[in-house]
Short mmCIF file of C-alpha atoms in Angstrom, two decimals:
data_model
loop_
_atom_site.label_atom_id
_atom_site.label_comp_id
_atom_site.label_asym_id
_atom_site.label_seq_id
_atom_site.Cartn_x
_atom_site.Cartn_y
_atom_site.Cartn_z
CA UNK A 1 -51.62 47.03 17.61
CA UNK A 2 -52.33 50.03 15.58
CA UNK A 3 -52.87 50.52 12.09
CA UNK A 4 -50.01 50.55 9.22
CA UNK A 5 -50.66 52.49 6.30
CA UNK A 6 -48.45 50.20 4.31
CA UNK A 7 -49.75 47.27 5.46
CA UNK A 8 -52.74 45.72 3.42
CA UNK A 9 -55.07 43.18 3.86
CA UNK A 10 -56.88 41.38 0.88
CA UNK A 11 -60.43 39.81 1.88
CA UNK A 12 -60.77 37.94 -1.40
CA UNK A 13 -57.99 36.61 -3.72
CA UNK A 14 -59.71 36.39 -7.05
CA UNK A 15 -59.51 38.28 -10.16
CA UNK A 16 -59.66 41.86 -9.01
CA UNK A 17 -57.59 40.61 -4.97
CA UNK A 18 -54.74 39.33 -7.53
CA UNK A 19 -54.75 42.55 -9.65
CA UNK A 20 -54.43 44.33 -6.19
CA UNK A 21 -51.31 42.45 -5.44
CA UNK A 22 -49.44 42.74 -9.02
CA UNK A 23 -49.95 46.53 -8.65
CA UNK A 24 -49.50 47.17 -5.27
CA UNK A 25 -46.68 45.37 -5.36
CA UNK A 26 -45.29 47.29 -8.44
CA UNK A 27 -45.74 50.03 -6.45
CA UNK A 28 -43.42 49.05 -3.52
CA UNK A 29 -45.93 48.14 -0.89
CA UNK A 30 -45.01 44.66 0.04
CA UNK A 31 -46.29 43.57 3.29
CA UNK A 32 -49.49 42.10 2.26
CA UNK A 33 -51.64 39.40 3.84
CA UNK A 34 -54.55 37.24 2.00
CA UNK A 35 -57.62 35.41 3.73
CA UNK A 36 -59.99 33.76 1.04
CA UNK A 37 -63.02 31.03 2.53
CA UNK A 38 -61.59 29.23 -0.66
CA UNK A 39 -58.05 28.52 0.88
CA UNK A 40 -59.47 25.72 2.12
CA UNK A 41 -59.49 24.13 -1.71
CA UNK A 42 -56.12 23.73 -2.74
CA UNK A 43 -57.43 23.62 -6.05
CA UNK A 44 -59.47 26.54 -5.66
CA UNK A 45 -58.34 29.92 -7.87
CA UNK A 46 -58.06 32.06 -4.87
CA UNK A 47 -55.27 28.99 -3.76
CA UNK A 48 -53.88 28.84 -6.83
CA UNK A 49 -53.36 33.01 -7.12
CA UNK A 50 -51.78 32.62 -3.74
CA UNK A 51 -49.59 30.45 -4.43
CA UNK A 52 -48.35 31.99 -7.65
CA UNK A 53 -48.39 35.28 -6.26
CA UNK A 54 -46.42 34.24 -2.82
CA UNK A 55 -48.47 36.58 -1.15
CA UNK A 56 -48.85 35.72 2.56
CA UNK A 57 -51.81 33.82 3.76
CA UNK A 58 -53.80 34.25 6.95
CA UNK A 59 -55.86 32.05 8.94
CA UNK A 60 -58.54 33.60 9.33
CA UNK A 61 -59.77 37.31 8.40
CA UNK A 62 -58.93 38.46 11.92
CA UNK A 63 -55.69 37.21 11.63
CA UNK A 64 -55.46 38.98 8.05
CA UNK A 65 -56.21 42.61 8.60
CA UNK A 66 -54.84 42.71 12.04
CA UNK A 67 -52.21 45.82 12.07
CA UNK A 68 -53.57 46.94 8.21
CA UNK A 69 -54.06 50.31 7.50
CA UNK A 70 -55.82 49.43 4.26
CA UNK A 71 -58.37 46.42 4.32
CA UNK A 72 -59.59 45.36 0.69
CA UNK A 73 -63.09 43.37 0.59
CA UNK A 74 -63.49 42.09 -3.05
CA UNK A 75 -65.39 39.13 -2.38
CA UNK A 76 -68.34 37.69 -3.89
CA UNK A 77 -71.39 39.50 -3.56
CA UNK A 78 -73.88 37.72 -1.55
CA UNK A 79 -70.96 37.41 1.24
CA UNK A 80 -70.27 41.11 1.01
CA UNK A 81 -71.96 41.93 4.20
CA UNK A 82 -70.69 38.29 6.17
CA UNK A 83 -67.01 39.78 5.28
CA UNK A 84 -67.44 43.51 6.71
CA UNK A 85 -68.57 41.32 9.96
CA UNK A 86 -65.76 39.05 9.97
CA UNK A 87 -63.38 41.52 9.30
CA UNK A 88 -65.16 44.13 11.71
CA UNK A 89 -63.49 41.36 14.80
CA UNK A 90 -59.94 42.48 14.10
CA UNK A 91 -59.97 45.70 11.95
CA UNK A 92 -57.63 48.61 13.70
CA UNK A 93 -58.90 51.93 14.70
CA UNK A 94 -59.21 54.02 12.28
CA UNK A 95 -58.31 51.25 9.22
CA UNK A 96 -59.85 51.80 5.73
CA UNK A 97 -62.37 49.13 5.04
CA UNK A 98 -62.26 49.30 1.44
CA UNK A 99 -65.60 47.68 0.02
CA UNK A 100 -65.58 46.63 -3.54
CA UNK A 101 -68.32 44.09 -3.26
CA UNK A 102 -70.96 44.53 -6.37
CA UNK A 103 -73.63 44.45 -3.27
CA UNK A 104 -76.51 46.73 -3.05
CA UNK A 105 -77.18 49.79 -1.05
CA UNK A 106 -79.18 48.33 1.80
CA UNK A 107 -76.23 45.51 2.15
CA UNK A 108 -73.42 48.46 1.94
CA UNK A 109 -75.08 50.00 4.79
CA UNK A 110 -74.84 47.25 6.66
CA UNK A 111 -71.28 46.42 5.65
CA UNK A 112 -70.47 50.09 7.10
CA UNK A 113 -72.61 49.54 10.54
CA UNK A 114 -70.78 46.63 11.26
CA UNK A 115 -67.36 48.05 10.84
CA UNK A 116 -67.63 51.83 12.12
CA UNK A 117 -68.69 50.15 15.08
CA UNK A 118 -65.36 48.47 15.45
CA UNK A 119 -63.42 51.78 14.89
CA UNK A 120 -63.00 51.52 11.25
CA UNK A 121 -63.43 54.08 8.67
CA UNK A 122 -65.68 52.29 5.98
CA UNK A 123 -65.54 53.23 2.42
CA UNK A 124 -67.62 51.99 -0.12
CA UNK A 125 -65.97 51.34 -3.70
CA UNK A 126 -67.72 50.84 -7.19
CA UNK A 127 -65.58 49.49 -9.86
CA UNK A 128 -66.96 51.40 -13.14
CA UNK A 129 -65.44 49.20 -15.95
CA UNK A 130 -63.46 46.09 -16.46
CA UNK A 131 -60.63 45.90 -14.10
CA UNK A 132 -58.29 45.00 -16.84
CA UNK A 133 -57.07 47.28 -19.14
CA UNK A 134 -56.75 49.89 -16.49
CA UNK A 135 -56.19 48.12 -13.14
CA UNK A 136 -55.46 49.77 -10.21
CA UNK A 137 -55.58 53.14 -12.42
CA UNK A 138 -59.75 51.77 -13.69
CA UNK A 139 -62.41 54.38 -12.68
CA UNK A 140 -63.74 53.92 -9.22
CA UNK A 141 -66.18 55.45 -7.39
CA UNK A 142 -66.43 56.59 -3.58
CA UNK A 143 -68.75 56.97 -1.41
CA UNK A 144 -69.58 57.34 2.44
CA UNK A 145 -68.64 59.34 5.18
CA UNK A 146 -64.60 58.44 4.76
CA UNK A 147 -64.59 58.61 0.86
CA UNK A 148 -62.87 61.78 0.82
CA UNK A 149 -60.14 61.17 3.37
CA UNK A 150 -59.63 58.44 1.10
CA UNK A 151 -59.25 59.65 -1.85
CA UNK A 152 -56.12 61.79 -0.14
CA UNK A 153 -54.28 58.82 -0.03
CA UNK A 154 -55.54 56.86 -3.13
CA UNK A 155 -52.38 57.60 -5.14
CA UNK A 156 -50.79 55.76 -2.60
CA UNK A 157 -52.37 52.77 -3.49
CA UNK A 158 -52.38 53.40 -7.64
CA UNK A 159 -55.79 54.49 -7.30
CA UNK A 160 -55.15 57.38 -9.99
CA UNK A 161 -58.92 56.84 -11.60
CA UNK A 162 -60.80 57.14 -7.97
CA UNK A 163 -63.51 60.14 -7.62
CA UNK A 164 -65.72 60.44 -4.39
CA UNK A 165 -69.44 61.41 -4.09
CA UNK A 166 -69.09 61.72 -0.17
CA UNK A 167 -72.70 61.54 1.04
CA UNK A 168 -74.68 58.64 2.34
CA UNK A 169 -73.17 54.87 1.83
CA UNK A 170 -75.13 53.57 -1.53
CA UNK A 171 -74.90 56.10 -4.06
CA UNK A 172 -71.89 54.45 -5.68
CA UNK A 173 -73.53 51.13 -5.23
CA UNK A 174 -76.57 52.31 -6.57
CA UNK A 175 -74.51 54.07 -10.03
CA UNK A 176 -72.90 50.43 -10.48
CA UNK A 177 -75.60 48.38 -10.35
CA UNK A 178 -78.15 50.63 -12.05
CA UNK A 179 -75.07 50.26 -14.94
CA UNK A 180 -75.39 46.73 -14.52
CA UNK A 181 -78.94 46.49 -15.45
CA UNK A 182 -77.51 47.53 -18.63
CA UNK A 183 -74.32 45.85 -19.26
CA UNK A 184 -75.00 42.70 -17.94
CA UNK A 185 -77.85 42.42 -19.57
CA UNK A 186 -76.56 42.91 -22.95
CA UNK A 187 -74.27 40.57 -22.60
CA UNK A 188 -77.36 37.95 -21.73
CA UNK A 189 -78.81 39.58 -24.60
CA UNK A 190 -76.52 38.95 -26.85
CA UNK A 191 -75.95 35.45 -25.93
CA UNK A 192 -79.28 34.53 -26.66
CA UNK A 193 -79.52 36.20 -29.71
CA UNK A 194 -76.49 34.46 -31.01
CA UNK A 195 -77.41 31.28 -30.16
CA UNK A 196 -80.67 30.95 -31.24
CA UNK A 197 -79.38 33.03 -34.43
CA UNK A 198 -76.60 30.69 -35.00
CA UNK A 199 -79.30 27.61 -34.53
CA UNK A 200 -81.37 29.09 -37.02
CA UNK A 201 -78.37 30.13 -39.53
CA UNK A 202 -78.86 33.72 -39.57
CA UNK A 203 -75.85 35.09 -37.14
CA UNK A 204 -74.54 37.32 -40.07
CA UNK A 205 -78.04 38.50 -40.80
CA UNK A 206 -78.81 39.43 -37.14
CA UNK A 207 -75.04 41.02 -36.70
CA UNK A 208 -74.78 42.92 -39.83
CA UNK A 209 -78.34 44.57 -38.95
CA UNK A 210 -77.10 46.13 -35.93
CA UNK A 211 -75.86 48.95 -36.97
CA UNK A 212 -78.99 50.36 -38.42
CA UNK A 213 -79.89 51.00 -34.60
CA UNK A 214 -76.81 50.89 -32.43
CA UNK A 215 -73.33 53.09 -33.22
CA UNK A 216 -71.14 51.32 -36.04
CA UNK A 217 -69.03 48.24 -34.07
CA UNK A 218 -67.69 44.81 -35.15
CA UNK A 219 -70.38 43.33 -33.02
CA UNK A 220 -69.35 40.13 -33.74
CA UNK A 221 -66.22 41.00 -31.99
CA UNK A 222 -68.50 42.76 -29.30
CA UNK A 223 -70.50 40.12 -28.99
CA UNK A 224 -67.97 37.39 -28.84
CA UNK A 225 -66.23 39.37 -25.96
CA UNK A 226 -69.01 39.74 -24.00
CA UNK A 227 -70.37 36.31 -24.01
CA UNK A 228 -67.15 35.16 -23.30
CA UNK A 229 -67.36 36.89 -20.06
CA UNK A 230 -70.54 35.51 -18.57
CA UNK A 231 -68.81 32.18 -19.81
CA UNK A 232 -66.10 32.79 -17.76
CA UNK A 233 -67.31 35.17 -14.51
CA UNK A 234 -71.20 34.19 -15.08
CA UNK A 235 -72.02 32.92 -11.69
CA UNK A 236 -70.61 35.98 -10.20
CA UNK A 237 -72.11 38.32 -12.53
CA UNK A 238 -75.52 36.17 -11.37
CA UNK A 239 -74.87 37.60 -7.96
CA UNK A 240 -74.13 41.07 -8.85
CA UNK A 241 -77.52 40.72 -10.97
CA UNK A 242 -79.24 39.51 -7.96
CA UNK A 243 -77.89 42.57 -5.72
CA UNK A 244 -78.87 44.65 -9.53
CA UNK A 245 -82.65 43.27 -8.65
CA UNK A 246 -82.33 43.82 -5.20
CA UNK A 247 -81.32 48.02 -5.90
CA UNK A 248 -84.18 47.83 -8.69
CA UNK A 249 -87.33 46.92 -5.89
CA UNK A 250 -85.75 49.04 -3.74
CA UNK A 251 -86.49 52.37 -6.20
CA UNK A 252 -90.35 50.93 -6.15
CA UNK A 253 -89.36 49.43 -10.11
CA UNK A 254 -90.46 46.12 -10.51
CA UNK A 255 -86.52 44.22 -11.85
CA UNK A 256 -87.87 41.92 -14.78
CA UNK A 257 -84.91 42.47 -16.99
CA UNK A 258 -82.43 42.14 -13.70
CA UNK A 259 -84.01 38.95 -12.68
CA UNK A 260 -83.78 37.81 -16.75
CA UNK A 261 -80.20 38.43 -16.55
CA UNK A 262 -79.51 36.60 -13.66
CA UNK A 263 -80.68 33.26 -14.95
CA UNK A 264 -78.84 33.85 -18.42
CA UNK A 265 -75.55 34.53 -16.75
CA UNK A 266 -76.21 31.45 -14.05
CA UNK A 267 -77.23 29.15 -17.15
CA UNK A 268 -73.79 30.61 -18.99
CA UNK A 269 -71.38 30.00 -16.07
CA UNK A 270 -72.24 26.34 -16.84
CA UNK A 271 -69.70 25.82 -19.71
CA UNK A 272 -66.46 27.98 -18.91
CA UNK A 273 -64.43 24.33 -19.76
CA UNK A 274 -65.13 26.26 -23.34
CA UNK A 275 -63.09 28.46 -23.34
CA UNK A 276 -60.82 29.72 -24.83
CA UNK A 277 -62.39 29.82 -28.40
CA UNK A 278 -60.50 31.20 -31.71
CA UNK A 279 -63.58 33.54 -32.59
CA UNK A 280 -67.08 34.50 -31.78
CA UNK A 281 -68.69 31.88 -33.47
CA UNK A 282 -66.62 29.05 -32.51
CA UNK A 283 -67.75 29.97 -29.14
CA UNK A 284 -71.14 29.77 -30.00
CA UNK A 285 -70.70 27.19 -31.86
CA UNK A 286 -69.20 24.99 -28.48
CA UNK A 287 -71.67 26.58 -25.93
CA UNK A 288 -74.52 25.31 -28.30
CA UNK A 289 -72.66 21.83 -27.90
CA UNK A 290 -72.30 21.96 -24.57
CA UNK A 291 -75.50 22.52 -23.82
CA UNK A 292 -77.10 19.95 -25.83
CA UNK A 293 -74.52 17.78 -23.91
CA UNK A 294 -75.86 18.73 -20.71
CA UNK A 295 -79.28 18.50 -21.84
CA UNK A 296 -78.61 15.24 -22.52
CA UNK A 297 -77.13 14.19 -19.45
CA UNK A 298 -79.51 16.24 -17.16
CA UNK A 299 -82.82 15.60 -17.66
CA UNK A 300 -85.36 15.21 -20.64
CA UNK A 301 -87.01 18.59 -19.64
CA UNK A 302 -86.52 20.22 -22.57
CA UNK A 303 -83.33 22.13 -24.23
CA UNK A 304 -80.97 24.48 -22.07
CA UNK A 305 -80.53 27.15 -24.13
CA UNK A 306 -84.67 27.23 -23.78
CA UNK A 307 -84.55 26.72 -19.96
CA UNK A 308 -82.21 28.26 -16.95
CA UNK A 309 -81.29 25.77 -15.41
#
């Protein structure tokens, strides 16, 4: 079978795989195929996307990007390099591979061994800001071998924000998690702050100092959004941190603040049932409980929001 530019296979049905669908289907491509490990929990979110979506489902990730010309990895990133394999046993000749993992260079490289060995044109894909407000149109960058045969046809998939460095698979990886160091890490920052703040009763003192350093914000707004999302996306932000840490050694740094932020936004993925929350404090105000519940309930050790568990 050869490879169908229209056709598109979605390794990964979560937040950014759904966003893929809405868009691509807005766009008029419409045969699209899913394959997500989680299928196999009805319950999962990657089940429950499918199902709301219709989108075909495959049984396996040979099955799904068999005849693709476009194959979309957004899984999560400690599997990144587990899903180039998988989907390296049925990818066409001459089939995008289109990595979006938040995996580090060294695993990116091995992503594109395992399918330009197959016959597949690997591209490596670095989403540069919240998928959201932007979607399909949100600033990605290219790299690899294939990035700029890519980008020819990026339009085609909605891809109007897309830029490629061409070069050696990892720069792009390397730009996004370097970011990460920072972003991720304020949000962990933040949440701290705020809660021990909040504990202490001087939130309004620690928010309304801010600006004497950092560029005039409501960063009470700021910081409620951003805690909200290692609420919510924490234990996958703990991988991308891991793959942050990983990037850091590699450039001979040693990754203290990475490896910080990884145990923040592990500890934070802990109370998502929070959500949704009327305002920044309220939100601190039922993480804080949440946590002394679980202390509770865990272990004597001594309170979470002073631990990582």
């Amino acid at each position: 079978m050869s490879a169908d530019s229209r056709r598109v296979a979605l390794i990964g049905l979560g937040e950014v795989g759904r966003v893929f669908v809405e868009d691509l289907r807005t766009l008029g491509v419409s045969d699209l195929t899913a394959w997500d490990t989680a299928f196999v929990d009805p319950d999962s979110p990657a089940s429950r996307n499918a199902r709301e979506l219709g989108v075909a489902t495959a049984s396996s990730s040979v099955d799904a990007v068999a005849g693709a010309g476009l194959v979309v990895s957004a899984v999560t990133a400690s599997q990144s390099v587990l899903a180039a394999r998988a989907a390296a046993e049925g990818i066409e000749q001459g089939a995008f591979l289109f990595d979006l993992n938040s995996s580090s260079p060294g695993h990116k490289q091995a992503a594109r061994d395992a399918i330009e060995a197959a016959g597949g044109r690997y591209v490596e894909a670095a989403l540069m800001s919240p998928i959201g407000p932007r979607r399909l149109a949100s600033p990605f960058l290219l790299g690899g071998a294939h990035s700029t045969a890519f980008l020819g046809v990026a339009s085609t998939y909605g891809m109007a924000g897309a830029t490629a460095l061409g070069g050696e698979v990892g720069r792009a990886a390397a730009t996004k998690l370097c970011r990460s160091v920072i972003v991720k890490g304020l949000e962990s920052l933040l949440t701290e702050s705020l809660l021990a703040a909040r504990t202490l009763g001087v939130e309004r003192d620690v928010l309304d100092s801010l600006p004497n350093i950092l560029p005039p914000a409501d960063w009470e707004a700021v910081a409620g959004y951003f805690m909200s999302r290692s609420v919510q996306h924490g234990r996958r932000r703990a991988e991308e941190m891991e793959e942050a840490a990983v990037t850091v050694a590699e450039a001979g740094v040693e990754p203290w603040m990475a490896r910080a932020t990884v145990e923040r936004q592990r500890w934070a993925s802990r109370f998502g049932s929070v959500l949704p929350q009327e305002s920044a404090m309220d939100l601190v105000d039922a993480v804080l409980a949440a946590a002394r519940e679980a202390e509770q309930a865990d272990s004597p050790a001594g309170p979470g929001t002073r631990g990582t568990s």
